[in-house]
Coordinates of C-alpha atoms and ligand atoms in Angstrom, one line a residue:
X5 CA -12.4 -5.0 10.0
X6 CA -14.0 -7.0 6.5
X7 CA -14.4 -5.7 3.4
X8 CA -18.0 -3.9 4.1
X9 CA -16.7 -2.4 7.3
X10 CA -14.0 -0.3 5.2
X11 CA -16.1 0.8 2.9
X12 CA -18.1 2.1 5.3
X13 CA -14.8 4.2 6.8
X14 CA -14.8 5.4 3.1
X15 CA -18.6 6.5 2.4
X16 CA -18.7 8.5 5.8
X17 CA -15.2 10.1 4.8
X18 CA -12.9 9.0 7.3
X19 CA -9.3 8.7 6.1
X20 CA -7.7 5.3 6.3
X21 CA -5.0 4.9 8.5
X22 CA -2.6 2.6 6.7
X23 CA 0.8 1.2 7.9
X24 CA 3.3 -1.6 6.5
X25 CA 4.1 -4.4 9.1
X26 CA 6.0 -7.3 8.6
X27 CA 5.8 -9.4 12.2
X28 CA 3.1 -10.5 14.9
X29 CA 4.7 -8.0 17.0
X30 CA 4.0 -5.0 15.1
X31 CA 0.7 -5.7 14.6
X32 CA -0.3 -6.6 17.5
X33 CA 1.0 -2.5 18.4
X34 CA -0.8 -1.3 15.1
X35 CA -3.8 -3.1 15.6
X36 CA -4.8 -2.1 19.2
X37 CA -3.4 1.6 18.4
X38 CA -6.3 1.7 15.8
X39 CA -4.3 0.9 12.4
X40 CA -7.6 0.1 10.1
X41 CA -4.9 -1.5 7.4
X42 CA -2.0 -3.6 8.0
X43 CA 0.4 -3.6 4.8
X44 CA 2.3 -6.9 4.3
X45 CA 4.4 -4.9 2.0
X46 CA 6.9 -6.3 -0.3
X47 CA 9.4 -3.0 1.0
X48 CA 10.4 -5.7 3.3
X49 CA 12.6 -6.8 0.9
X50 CA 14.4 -3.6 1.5
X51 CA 13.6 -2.5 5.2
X52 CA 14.2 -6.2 6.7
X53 CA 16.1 -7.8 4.0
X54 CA 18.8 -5.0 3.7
X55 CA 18.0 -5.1 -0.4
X56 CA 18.2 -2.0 -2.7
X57 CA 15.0 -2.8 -4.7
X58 CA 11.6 -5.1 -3.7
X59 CA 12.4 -7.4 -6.9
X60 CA 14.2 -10.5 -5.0
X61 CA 11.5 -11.1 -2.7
X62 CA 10.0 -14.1 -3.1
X63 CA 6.5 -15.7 -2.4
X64 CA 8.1 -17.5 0.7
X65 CA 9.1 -14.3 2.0
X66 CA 5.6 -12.6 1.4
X67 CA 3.6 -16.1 2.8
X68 CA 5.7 -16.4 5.8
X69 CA 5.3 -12.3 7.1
X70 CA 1.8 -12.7 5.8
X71 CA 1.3 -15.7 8.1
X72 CA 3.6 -13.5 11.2
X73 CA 1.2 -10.7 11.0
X74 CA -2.1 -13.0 10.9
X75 CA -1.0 -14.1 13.7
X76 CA -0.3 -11.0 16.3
X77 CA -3.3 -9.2 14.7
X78 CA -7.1 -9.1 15.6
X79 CA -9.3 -6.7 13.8
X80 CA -7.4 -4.5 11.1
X81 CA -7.9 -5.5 7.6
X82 CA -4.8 -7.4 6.1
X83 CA -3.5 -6.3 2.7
X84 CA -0.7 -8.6 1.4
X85 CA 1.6 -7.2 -1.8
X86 CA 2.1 -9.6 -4.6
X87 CA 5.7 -10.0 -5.0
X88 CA 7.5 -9.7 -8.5
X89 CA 7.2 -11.9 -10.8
X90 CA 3.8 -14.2 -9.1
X91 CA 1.5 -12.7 -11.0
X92 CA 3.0 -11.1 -14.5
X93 CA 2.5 -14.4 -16.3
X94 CA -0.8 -14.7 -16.5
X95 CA -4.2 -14.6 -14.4
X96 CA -3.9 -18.2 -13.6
X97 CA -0.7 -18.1 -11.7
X98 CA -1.9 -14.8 -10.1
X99 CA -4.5 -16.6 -8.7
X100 CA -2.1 -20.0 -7.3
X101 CA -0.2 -17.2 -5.7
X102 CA -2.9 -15.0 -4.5
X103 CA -4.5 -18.1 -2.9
X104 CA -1.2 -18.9 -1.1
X105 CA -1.0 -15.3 0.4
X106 CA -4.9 -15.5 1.6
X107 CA -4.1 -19.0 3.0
X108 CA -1.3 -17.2 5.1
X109 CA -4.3 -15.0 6.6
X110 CA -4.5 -11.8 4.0
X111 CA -7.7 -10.1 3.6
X112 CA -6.6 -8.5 0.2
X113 CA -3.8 -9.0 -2.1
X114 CA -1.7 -5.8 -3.9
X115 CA -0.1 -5.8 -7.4
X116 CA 1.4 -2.9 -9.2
X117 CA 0.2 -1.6 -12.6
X118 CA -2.4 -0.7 -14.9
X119 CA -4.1 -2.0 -18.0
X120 CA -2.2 -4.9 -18.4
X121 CA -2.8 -5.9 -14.7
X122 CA -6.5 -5.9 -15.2
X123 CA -6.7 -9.1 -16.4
X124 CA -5.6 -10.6 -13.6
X125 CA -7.4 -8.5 -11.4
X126 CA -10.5 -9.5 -13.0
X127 CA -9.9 -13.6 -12.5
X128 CA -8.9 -12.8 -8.9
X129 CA -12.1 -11.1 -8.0
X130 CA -14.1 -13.3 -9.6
X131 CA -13.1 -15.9 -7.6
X132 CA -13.6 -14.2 -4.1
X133 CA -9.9 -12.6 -3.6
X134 CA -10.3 -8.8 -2.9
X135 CA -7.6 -6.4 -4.6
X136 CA -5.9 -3.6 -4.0
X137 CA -4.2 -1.8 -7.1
X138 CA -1.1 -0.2 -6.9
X139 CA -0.1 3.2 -9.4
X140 CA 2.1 5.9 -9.8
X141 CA 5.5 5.1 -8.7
X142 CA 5.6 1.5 -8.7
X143 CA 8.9 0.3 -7.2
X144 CA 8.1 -3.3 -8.8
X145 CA 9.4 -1.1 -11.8
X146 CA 11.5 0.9 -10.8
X147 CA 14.5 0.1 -13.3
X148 CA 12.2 1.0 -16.3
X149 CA 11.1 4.0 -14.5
X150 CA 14.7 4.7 -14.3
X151 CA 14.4 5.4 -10.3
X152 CA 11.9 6.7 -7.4
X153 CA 10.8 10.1 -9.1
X154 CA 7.6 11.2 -8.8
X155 CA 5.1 10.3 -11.3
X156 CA 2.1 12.0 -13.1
X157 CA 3.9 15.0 -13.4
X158 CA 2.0 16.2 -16.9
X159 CA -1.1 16.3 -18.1
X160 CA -0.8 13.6 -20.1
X161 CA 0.7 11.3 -17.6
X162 CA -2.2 12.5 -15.1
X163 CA -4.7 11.9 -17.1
X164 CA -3.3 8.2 -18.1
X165 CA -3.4 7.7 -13.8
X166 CA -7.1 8.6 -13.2
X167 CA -7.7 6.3 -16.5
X168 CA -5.6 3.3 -15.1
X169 CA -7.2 3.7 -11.9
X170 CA -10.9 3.6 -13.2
X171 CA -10.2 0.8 -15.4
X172 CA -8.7 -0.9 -11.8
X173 CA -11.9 -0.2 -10.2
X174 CA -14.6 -1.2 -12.5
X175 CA -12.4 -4.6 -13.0
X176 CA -13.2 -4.7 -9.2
X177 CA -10.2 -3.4 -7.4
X178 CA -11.6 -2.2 -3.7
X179 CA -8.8 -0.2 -3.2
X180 CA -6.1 1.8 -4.8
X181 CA -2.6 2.5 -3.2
X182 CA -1.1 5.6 -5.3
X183 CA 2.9 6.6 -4.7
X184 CA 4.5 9.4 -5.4
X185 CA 2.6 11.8 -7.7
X186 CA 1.6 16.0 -7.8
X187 CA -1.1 16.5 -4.6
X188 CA -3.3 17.7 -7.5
X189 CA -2.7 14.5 -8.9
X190 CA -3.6 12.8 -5.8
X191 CA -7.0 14.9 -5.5
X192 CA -8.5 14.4 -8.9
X193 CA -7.6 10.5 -8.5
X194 CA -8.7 10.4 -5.2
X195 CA -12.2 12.7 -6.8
X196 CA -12.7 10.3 -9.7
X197 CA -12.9 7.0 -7.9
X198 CA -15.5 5.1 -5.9
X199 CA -12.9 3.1 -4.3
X200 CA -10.7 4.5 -1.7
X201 CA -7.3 5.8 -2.6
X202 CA -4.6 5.2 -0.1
X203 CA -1.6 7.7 -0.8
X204 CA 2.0 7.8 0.0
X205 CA 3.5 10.8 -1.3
X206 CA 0.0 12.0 -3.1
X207 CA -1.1 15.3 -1.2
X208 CA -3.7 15.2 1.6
X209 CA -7.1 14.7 -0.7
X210 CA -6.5 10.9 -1.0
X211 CA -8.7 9.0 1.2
X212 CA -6.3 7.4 3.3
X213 CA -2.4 7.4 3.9
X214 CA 0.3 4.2 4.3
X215 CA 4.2 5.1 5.7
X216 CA 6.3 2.5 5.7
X217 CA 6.5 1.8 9.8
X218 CA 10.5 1.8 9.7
X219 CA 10.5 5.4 7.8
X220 CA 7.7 7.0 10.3
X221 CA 9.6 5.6 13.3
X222 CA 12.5 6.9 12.4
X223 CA 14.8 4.2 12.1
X224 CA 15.6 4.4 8.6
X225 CA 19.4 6.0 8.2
X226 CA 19.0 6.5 4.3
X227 CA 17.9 9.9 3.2
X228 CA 14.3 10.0 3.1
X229 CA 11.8 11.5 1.1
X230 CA 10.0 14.2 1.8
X231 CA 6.5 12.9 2.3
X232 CA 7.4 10.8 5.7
X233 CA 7.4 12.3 8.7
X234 CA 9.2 10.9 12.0
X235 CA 5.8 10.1 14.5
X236 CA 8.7 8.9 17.5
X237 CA 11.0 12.1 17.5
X238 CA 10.4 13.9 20.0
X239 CA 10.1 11.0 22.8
X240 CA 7.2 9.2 23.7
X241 CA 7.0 5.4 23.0
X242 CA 6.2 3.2 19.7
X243 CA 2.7 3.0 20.6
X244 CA 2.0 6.6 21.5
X245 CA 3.6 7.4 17.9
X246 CA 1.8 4.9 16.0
X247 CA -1.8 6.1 17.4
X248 CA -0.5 10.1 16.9
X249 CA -0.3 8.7 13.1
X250 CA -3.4 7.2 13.2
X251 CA -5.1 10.3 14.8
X252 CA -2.9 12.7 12.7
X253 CA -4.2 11.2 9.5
X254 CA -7.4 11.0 10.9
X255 CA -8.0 14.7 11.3
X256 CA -6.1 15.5 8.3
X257 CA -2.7 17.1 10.2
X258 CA -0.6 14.3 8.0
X259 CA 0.5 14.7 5.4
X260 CA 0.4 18.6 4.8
X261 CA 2.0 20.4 2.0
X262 CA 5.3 20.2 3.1
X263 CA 5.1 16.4 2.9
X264 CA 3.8 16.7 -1.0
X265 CA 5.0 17.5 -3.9
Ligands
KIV325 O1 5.7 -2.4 -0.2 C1 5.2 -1.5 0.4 O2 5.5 -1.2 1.5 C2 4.3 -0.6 -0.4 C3 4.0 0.7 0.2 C4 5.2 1.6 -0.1 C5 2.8 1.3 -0.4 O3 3.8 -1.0 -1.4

């Protein structure tokens, strides 16, 4: 999968099927079972590393899983998250860092944030690093959000998301991850971009969906939030529950409303 490959997914409307991994292993499993996106996500910090937030993980951590998944994968598209505090500072040191992640083998690199992200965005795009944005819930900042809630809830905050996400494309984002906001949220987003919008708790009109694989395989003991579902209960193996997420988002069977809010 490159860059002109997933856009064409997007213009012919087929949702993106989208899945954190962290090791060759995995994505190896994801890859073959037709994952189109591999999420080096920086919820490793919480699903591997046993922490209670994704703001300790370091650029180490995010270089060496990086490099794990290059390694086991063969044609999805790899999308590396920016840790905390590698590219805040200023479009310079997002771009040492974003290097370092596309040196480990990403395709794309993920920060959280609007406006004052597009900066940064801007310098990395110009320089031949594709980016994903990241809005709505962003757990990067999660203390001043005062927890995981679900974002966008009023008009007001709604209408600041489709903004923030425009502003993200046309400084040359080529794709959008959006957590935990209203599905009418998601929709009109998802309506108002040309880029396609990858949503994890953001209704069924985005253009694509992520899980984190640990949530959607069940092995996650804390209580869980109501847009994952379990793809392994039932029986079967990993890999027949990874490609029933990949066709269930596919046709559209995940997420329905009971997964949104
Ligand atoms: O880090 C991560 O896994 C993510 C997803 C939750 C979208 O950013």
């Amino acid at each position: 999968m490159d860059l002109s490959a997933l856009r064409d997914l997007y213009a012919r409307g087929e949702k993106i099927a989208v899945l954190t991994c962290y090791d060759a292993m995995f994505a190896g499993i994801m890859d073959a079972a037709g994952v189109d996106v591999l999420l080096v996500g920086d919820s490793l910090g919480n699903v591997l590393q046993g922490r209670r937030h994704t703001m300790a993980v370091s650029m180490d951590d995010m270089a060496y899983h990086t490099e794990c998944v290059a390694r086991g994968n063969a044609s999805a598209w790899i999308v590396a998250d920016m840790p905390f505090g590698s590219y805040q500072e200023s479009p310079e040191l997002a771009f040492r860092n974003a290097a370092r992640l596309v040196q480990a083998g990403a395709n794309m690199v993920k920060l959280e944030g609007g406006d004052w992200t597009l900066a940064a965005v801007r310098f990395l795009v110009d320089r031949g690093i594709p980016v994903c944005g990241h809005l709505g819930l962003t757990p990067q900042s999660v203390h001043a959000l005062g927890g995981y809630r679900v974002q966008g809830r009023d008009a007001g905050a709604a209408q600041t998301l489709v903004r923030q996400g425009e502003e993200l494309a046309a400084a040359g984002a080529s794709m959008l991850v959006l957590e935990l906001v209203p599905a009418a949220v998601g929709a009109e987003v998802t309506r108002r971009l040309q880029i396609p919008v990858i949503g994890i708790g953001a209704g069924p009109d985005c253009s694509g969906q992520v899980l984190v694989m640990h949530d959607m395989l069940g092995l996650t003991r804390t209580t869980l939030p109501r847009f994952v579902r379990n793809f392994l209960s039932g029986g079967g193996s990993i890999d027949e529950a990874i490609r029933k997420y990949v066709a269930d988002v596919k046709s559209g069977a995940f997420p329905d409303t009971t997964h949104s809010y």
